[in-house]
PDB file of C-alpha atoms in Angstrom:
ATOM      1  CA  MET A  12     -29.396 -53.422 -22.235  1.00 42.00           C
ATOM      2  CA  LYS A  13     -31.622 -50.386 -22.648  1.00 41.00           C
ATOM      3  CA  ARG A  14     -33.950 -51.515 -19.852  1.00 43.00           C
ATOM      4  CA  LEU A  15     -31.073 -51.593 -17.361  1.00 42.00           C
ATOM      5  CA  VAL A  16     -30.142 -48.012 -18.147  1.00 43.00           C
ATOM      6  CA  PHE A  17     -33.728 -46.803 -17.622  1.00 43.00           C
ATOM      7  CA  ALA A  18     -34.041 -48.789 -14.403  1.00 43.00           C
ATOM      8  CA  SER A  19     -30.845 -47.200 -13.082  1.00 45.00           C
ATOM      9  CA  VAL A  20     -32.027 -43.667 -13.845  1.00 43.00           C
ATOM     10  CA  ALA A  21     -35.404 -44.355 -12.160  1.00 44.00           C
ATOM     11  CA  ALA A  22     -33.611 -45.765  -9.093  1.00 45.00           C
ATOM     12  CA  LEU A  23     -31.474 -42.664  -8.825  1.00 45.00           C
ATOM     13  CA  ALA A  24     -34.506 -40.398  -9.020  1.00 46.00           C
ATOM     14  CA  MET A  25     -36.177 -42.342  -6.220  1.00 46.00           C
ATOM     15  CA  VAL A  26     -33.073 -42.147  -4.035  1.00 48.00           C
ATOM     16  CA  GLY A  27     -32.897 -38.371  -4.495  1.00 48.00           C
ATOM     17  CA  THR A  28     -36.575 -37.918  -3.618  1.00 49.00           C
ATOM     18  CA  ALA A  29     -36.474 -40.279  -0.640  1.00 53.00           C
ATOM     19  CA  SER A  30     -33.620 -38.374   1.044  1.00 65.00           C
ATOM     20  CA  ALA A  31     -35.179 -34.852   0.719  1.00 75.00           C
ATOM     21  CA  ASP A  32     -36.591 -33.149   3.815  1.00 79.00           C
ATOM     22  CA  PHE A  33     -40.187 -32.004   3.723  1.00 81.00           C
ATOM     23  CA  ILE A  34     -40.754 -28.583   5.248  1.00 78.00           C
ATOM     24  CA  ASP A  35     -44.391 -28.348   6.430  1.00 80.00           C
ATOM     25  CA  ALA A  36     -46.302 -25.085   6.137  1.00 80.00           C
ATOM     26  CA  SER A  37     -49.740 -26.463   7.046  1.00 81.00           C
ATOM     27  CA  ASP A  38     -52.203 -24.724   9.343  1.00 81.00           C
ATOM     28  CA  GLY A  39     -51.231 -21.237   8.133  1.00 80.00           C
ATOM     29  CA  GLY A  40     -47.533 -21.684   9.094  1.00 83.00           C
ATOM     30  CA  THR A  41     -44.537 -20.671   7.092  1.00 88.00           C
ATOM     31  CA  ALA A  42     -42.134 -23.059   5.496  1.00 86.00           C
ATOM     32  CA  GLU A  43     -38.517 -21.913   5.435  1.00 87.00           C
ATOM     33  CA  LEU A  44     -35.516 -23.360   3.744  1.00 86.00           C
ATOM     34  CA  THR A  45     -32.019 -22.104   4.515  1.00 89.00           C
ATOM     35  CA  ILE A  46     -29.292 -22.553   1.998  1.00 91.00           C
ATOM     36  CA  GLU A  47     -25.667 -22.382   2.994  1.00 94.00           C
ATOM     37  CA  ILE A  48     -23.339 -21.041   0.336  1.00 94.00           C
ATOM     38  CA  THR A  49     -19.636 -21.790   0.699  1.00 95.00           C
ATOM     39  CA  GLY A  50     -16.535 -20.988  -1.311  1.00 94.00           C
ATOM     40  CA  THR A  51     -12.762 -20.867  -0.880  1.00 92.00           C
ATOM     41  CA  VAL A  52     -10.432 -18.042  -1.843  1.00 92.00           C
ATOM     42  CA  GLU A  53      -6.927 -19.381  -2.171  1.00 94.00           C
ATOM     43  CA  GLU A  54      -4.011 -17.524  -0.696  1.00 93.00           C
ATOM     44  CA  ILE A  55      -2.063 -15.353  -3.112  1.00 94.00           C
ATOM     45  CA  CYS A  56       1.224 -14.066  -1.770  1.00 94.00           C
ATOM     46  CA  GLY A  57       4.188 -13.059  -3.930  1.00 92.00           C
ATOM     47  CA  ILE A  58       6.567 -10.532  -5.411  1.00 90.00           C
ATOM     48  CA  THR A  59       6.527  -9.045  -8.905  1.00 88.00           C
ATOM     49  CA  ALA A  60       9.571  -7.404 -10.457  1.00 82.00           C
ATOM     50  CA  SER A  61      10.435  -5.864 -13.821  1.00 74.00           C
ATOM     51  CA  GLY A  62      14.166  -5.983 -13.237  1.00 69.00           C
ATOM     52  CA  THR A  63      16.448  -7.779 -10.840  1.00 69.00           C
ATOM     53  CA  THR A  64      19.882  -6.391 -11.621  1.00 71.00           C
ATOM     54  CA  LEU A  65      21.231  -3.045 -10.473  1.00 65.00           C
ATOM     55  CA  GLN A  66      24.564  -1.979 -11.798  1.00 67.00           C
ATOM     56  CA  PHE A  67      26.555   1.011 -10.541  1.00 63.00           C
ATOM     57  CA  ASP A  68      29.103   3.095 -12.394  1.00 63.00           C
ATOM     58  CA  TYR A  69      32.196   2.025 -10.504  1.00 66.00           C
ATOM     59  CA  GLY A  70      34.171   4.775 -12.140  1.00 69.00           C
ATOM     60  CA  GLU A  71      31.892   7.176 -10.326  1.00 79.00           C
ATOM     61  CA  LEU A  72      32.522   5.332  -7.033  1.00 86.00           C
ATOM     62  CA  ALA A  73      36.268   5.699  -7.555  1.00 87.00           C
ATOM     63  CA  GLY A  74      35.888   9.464  -7.995  1.00 87.00           C
ATOM     64  CA  THR A  75      33.778  10.344  -4.967  1.00 89.00           C
ATOM     65  CA  THR A  76      34.045  10.391  -1.178  1.00 89.00           C
ATOM     66  CA  GLY A  77      30.230  10.663  -1.023  1.00 88.00           C
ATOM     67  CA  THR A  78      27.638   8.064  -1.913  1.00 85.00           C
ATOM     68  CA  VAL A  79      26.115   6.833  -5.158  1.00 84.00           C
ATOM     69  CA  PRO A  80      22.405   5.893  -5.100  1.00 83.00           C
ATOM     70  CA  GLY A  81      20.527   3.401  -7.250  1.00 82.00           C
ATOM     71  CA  GLY A  82      17.168   1.703  -7.122  1.00 79.00           C
ATOM     72  CA  VAL A  83      14.867  -0.990  -8.365  1.00 81.00           C
ATOM     73  CA  SER A  84      11.076  -1.324  -8.087  1.00 81.00           C
ATOM     74  CA  PHE A  85       9.066  -4.401  -7.301  1.00 85.00           C
ATOM     75  CA  GLY A  86       5.514  -5.212  -6.233  1.00 87.00           C
ATOM     76  CA  LEU A  87       4.104  -6.971  -3.210  1.00 90.00           C
ATOM     77  CA  VAL A  88       0.775  -8.861  -3.315  1.00 94.00           C
ATOM     78  CA  CYS A  89      -0.675 -10.874  -0.452  1.00 94.00           C
ATOM     79  CA  ASN A  90      -4.302 -11.563   0.516  1.00 96.00           C
ATOM     80  CA  ALA A  91      -3.549 -13.220   3.882  1.00 95.00           C
ATOM     81  CA  ALA A  92      -5.789 -11.665   6.548  1.00 94.00           C
ATOM     82  CA  ALA A  93      -2.866 -11.554   9.034  1.00 94.00           C
ATOM     83  CA  GLY A  94      -0.673  -9.743   6.443  1.00 91.00           C
ATOM     84  CA  ALA A  95       2.804 -10.710   5.414  1.00 92.00           C
ATOM     85  CA  THR A  96       6.449 -10.260   6.344  1.00 91.00           C
ATOM     86  CA  VAL A  97       9.055  -8.831   3.953  1.00 88.00           C
ATOM     87  CA  GLY A  98      12.487 -10.358   4.484  1.00 90.00           C
ATOM     88  CA  VAL A  99      15.735  -8.782   3.193  1.00 89.00           C
ATOM     89  CA  SER A 100      19.140 -10.424   3.331  1.00 92.00           C
ATOM     90  CA  SER A 101      22.578  -9.874   1.797  1.00 93.00           C
ATOM     91  CA  ALA A 102      24.856 -12.652   0.596  1.00 94.00           C
ATOM     92  CA  ASN A 103      27.889 -10.582   1.663  1.00 94.00           C
ATOM     93  CA  ASN A 104      26.532  -9.084   4.909  1.00 92.00           C
ATOM     94  CA  GLY A 105      25.929  -5.644   3.492  1.00 91.00           C
ATOM     95  CA  TYR A 106      29.104  -5.222   1.420  1.00 93.00           C
ATOM     96  CA  LEU A 107      29.948  -5.270  -2.265  1.00 92.00           C
ATOM     97  CA  LEU A 108      32.874  -7.686  -2.390  1.00 94.00           C
ATOM     98  CA  ARG A 109      35.595  -7.776  -4.994  1.00 93.00           C
ATOM     99  CA  ASN A 110      34.894 -10.868  -7.087  1.00 92.00           C
ATOM    100  CA  GLY A 111      37.022 -13.830  -6.045  1.00 91.00           C
ATOM    101  CA  THR A 112      37.797 -12.475  -2.580  1.00 89.00           C
ATOM    102  CA  GLU A 113      36.539 -12.717   0.948  1.00 81.00           C
ATOM    103  CA  THR A 114      35.932  -9.798   3.283  1.00 81.00           C
ATOM    104  CA  GLY A 115      38.815  -7.612   4.278  1.00 85.00           C
ATOM    105  CA  PRO A 116      40.381  -4.208   3.820  1.00 86.00           C
ATOM    106  CA  GLY A 117      40.595  -3.182   0.188  1.00 93.00           C
ATOM    107  CA  ASN A 118      38.139  -5.861  -0.988  1.00 95.00           C
ATOM    108  CA  GLN A 119      34.768  -4.552   0.275  1.00 94.00           C
ATOM    109  CA  ILE A 120      32.577  -1.513  -0.335  1.00 93.00           C
ATOM    110  CA  PRO A 121      29.868  -0.791   2.249  1.00 91.00           C
ATOM    111  CA  TYR A 122      26.349   0.184   1.252  1.00 90.00           C
ATOM    112  CA  SER A 123      22.994   0.795   2.896  1.00 88.00           C
ATOM    113  CA  PHE A 124      19.570  -0.479   1.915  1.00 85.00           C
ATOM    114  CA  ASP A 125      16.287   1.369   2.002  1.00 81.00           C
ATOM    115  CA  LEU A 126      12.704   0.386   1.189  1.00 77.00           C
ATOM    116  CA  ASP A 127      10.430   3.070  -0.205  1.00 71.00           C
ATOM    117  CA  LYS A 128       8.743   4.943   2.579  1.00 51.00           C
ATOM    118  CA  GLY A 129       5.574   6.780   1.632  1.00 55.00           C
ATOM    119  CA  ASP A 130       3.206   8.669   3.887  1.00 55.00           C
ATOM    120  CA  ASP A 131       0.660   5.943   4.486  1.00 56.00           C
ATOM    121  CA  GLU A 132       0.357   3.150   7.038  1.00 51.00           C
ATOM    122  CA  PHE A 133       1.544   0.511   4.577  1.00 56.00           C
ATOM    123  CA  SER A 134       4.887   2.171   4.076  1.00 56.00           C
ATOM    124  CA  TYR A 135       5.362   3.002   7.757  1.00 52.00           C
ATOM    125  CA  ALA A 136       5.249  -0.726   8.479  1.00 52.00           C
ATOM    126  CA  LEU A 137       8.467  -1.083   6.466  1.00 54.00           C
ATOM    127  CA  GLY A 138      10.440   0.485   9.274  1.00 55.00           C
ATOM    128  CA  THR A 139      13.045   3.242   9.526  1.00 56.00           C
ATOM    129  CA  ARG A 140      15.977   3.295   7.174  1.00 61.00           C
ATOM    130  CA  PRO A 141      18.368   3.421   5.457  1.00 71.00           C
ATOM    131  CA  GLU A 142      20.124   0.583   7.221  1.00 79.00           C
ATOM    132  CA  SER A 143      22.987  -1.779   6.764  1.00 84.00           C
ATOM    133  CA  LEU A 144      22.357  -5.367   5.758  1.00 88.00           C
ATOM    134  CA  THR A 145      25.001  -6.738   8.096  1.00 88.00           C
ATOM    135  CA  SER A 146      22.151  -8.898   9.412  1.00 88.00           C
ATOM    136  CA  ASP A 147      18.866 -10.030   7.889  1.00 90.00           C
ATOM    137  CA  ARG A 148      15.978  -7.619   8.196  1.00 86.00           C
ATOM    138  CA  THR A 149      12.250  -8.354   8.470  1.00 85.00           C
ATOM    139  CA  TYR A 150       9.347  -5.963   8.052  1.00 83.00           C
ATOM    140  CA  PRO A 151       5.892  -7.123   9.100  1.00 85.00           C
ATOM    141  CA  ILE A 152       3.010  -5.624   7.052  1.00 86.00           C
ATOM    142  CA  ALA A 153      -0.585  -5.812   8.264  1.00 86.00           C
ATOM    143  CA  GLY A 154      -3.271  -7.254   6.006  1.00 89.00           C
ATOM    144  CA  SER A 155      -4.812  -4.388   4.014  1.00 88.00           C
ATOM    145  CA  ALA A 156      -6.518  -3.431   0.767  1.00 90.00           C
ATOM    146  CA  GLU A 157      -3.187  -2.110  -0.489  1.00 86.00           C
ATOM    147  CA  LEU A 158      -1.488  -5.468   0.132  1.00 89.00           C
ATOM    148  CA  ARG A 159      -4.400  -7.473  -1.325  1.00 92.00           C
ATOM    149  CA  GLN A 160      -4.574  -5.382  -4.483  1.00 92.00           C
ATOM    150  CA  GLY A 161      -0.802  -5.090  -4.951  1.00 89.00           C
ATOM    151  CA  ARG A 162       1.556  -2.322  -3.960  1.00 85.00           C
ATOM    152  CA  GLU A 163       4.660  -1.098  -5.785  1.00 84.00           C
ATOM    153  CA  VAL A 164       7.670  -0.685  -3.510  1.00 83.00           C
ATOM    154  CA  GLY A 165      11.069   0.728  -4.280  1.00 79.00           C
ATOM    155  CA  ALA A 166      14.376  -0.621  -3.000  1.00 81.00           C
ATOM    156  CA  TYR A 167      17.138   1.930  -2.846  1.00 82.00           C
ATOM    157  CA  ILE A 168      20.790   1.070  -2.422  1.00 85.00           C
ATOM    158  CA  VAL A 169      23.283   3.759  -1.474  1.00 86.00           C
ATOM    159  CA  VAL A 170      26.907   2.729  -2.088  1.00 89.00           C
ATOM    160  CA  ASP A 171      29.824   4.515  -0.491  1.00 89.00           C
ATOM    161  CA  GLY A 172      32.308   6.159  -2.787  1.00 91.00           C
ATOM    162  CA  VAL A 173      35.882   4.824  -2.650  1.00 93.00           C
ATOM    163  CA  LYS A 174      37.941   7.909  -3.478  1.00 92.00           C
ATOM    164  CA  GLY A 175      40.998   8.162  -1.287  1.00 92.00           C
ATOM    165  CA  PRO A 176      43.235  11.203  -0.628  1.00 93.00           C
ATOM    166  CA  ASP A 177      45.276  12.452  -3.554  1.00 93.00           C
ATOM    167  CA  PHE A 178      48.925  11.382  -3.577  1.00 94.00           C
ATOM    168  CA  GLN A 179      51.258  13.953  -5.185  1.00 95.00           C
ATOM    169  CA  GLY A 180      48.363  15.058  -7.425  1.00 92.00           C
ATOM    170  CA  ALA A 181      47.351  11.495  -8.387  1.00 93.00           C
ATOM    171  CA  PRO A 182      43.960  10.051  -7.343  1.00 91.00           C
ATOM    172  CA  THR A 183      43.823   7.090  -4.986  1.00 94.00           C
ATOM    173  CA  THR A 184      41.101   4.719  -3.835  1.00 92.00           C
ATOM    174  CA  THR A 185      40.295   2.917  -0.590  1.00 94.00           C
ATOM    175  CA  VAL A 186      39.848  -0.450  -2.379  1.00 94.00           C
ATOM    176  CA  PHE A 187      41.605  -2.559  -5.000  1.00 94.00           C
ATOM    177  CA  ALA A 188      40.613  -2.421  -8.667  1.00 91.00           C
ATOM    178  CA  GLY A 189      38.161  -5.115  -9.781  1.00 90.00           C
ATOM    179  CA  ASP A 190      34.511  -6.007 -10.092  1.00 90.00           C
ATOM    180  CA  TYR A 191      32.430  -5.765  -6.923  1.00 90.00           C
ATOM    181  CA  SER A 192      29.039  -7.328  -6.284  1.00 89.00           C
ATOM    182  CA  ASP A 193      26.517  -8.590  -3.735  1.00 90.00           C
ATOM    183  CA  ILE A 194      23.194 -10.366  -3.981  1.00 89.00           C
ATOM    184  CA  ILE A 195      20.243  -9.021  -2.007  1.00 89.00           C
ATOM    185  CA  THR A 196      17.361 -11.461  -1.518  1.00 90.00           C
ATOM    186  CA  LEU A 197      13.854 -10.161  -0.902  1.00 89.00           C
ATOM    187  CA  SER A 198      11.163 -12.509   0.339  1.00 91.00           C
ATOM    188  CA  LEU A 199       7.454 -12.193   1.141  1.00 92.00           C
ATOM    189  CA  THR A 200       5.880 -14.676   3.555  1.00 94.00           C
ATOM    190  CA  ALA A 201       2.230 -14.749   4.499  1.00 95.00           C
ATOM    191  CA  ASN A 202       1.713 -14.352   8.251  1.00 93.00           C
TER     192      ASN A 202
END
């Protein structure tokens, strides 16, 4: 049993030696060996977030004809050389809807959506805003050090107030009482 093991190791050593190339440096020449080194860096592309719920003070909405802002931060990371595309969509086509209802007068509150816009090229790729989410939005971002190393981005939502004209000294609203909501989905796809 032991002899078979030794014979196998010796046979392997011979096979390794027999298949090696000999690089000749005789007659004052130079022998060169080139070694190719390869490796793979896997694609990393995703979103990080510390919070995913944004709640407004609806009492404040009822008392203003202006707008009420709110925001949430998240991070984008993608090492794809061609960059990535940020996608933004709204479940209710850019409206907060009264829970249990469909669209319609008195049941929806419009809002606009804005991605943080800084003064560098990364942020300019995110487009001009604020804009309605009545249709899905996409923002292509070129591959860059900022995207590879991670970049914090802010999403700002500006909701319209719902105060109506006073009626004989009593306040009114443009919508029915109730809980209103929408779901915004952000995606990051490597290009």
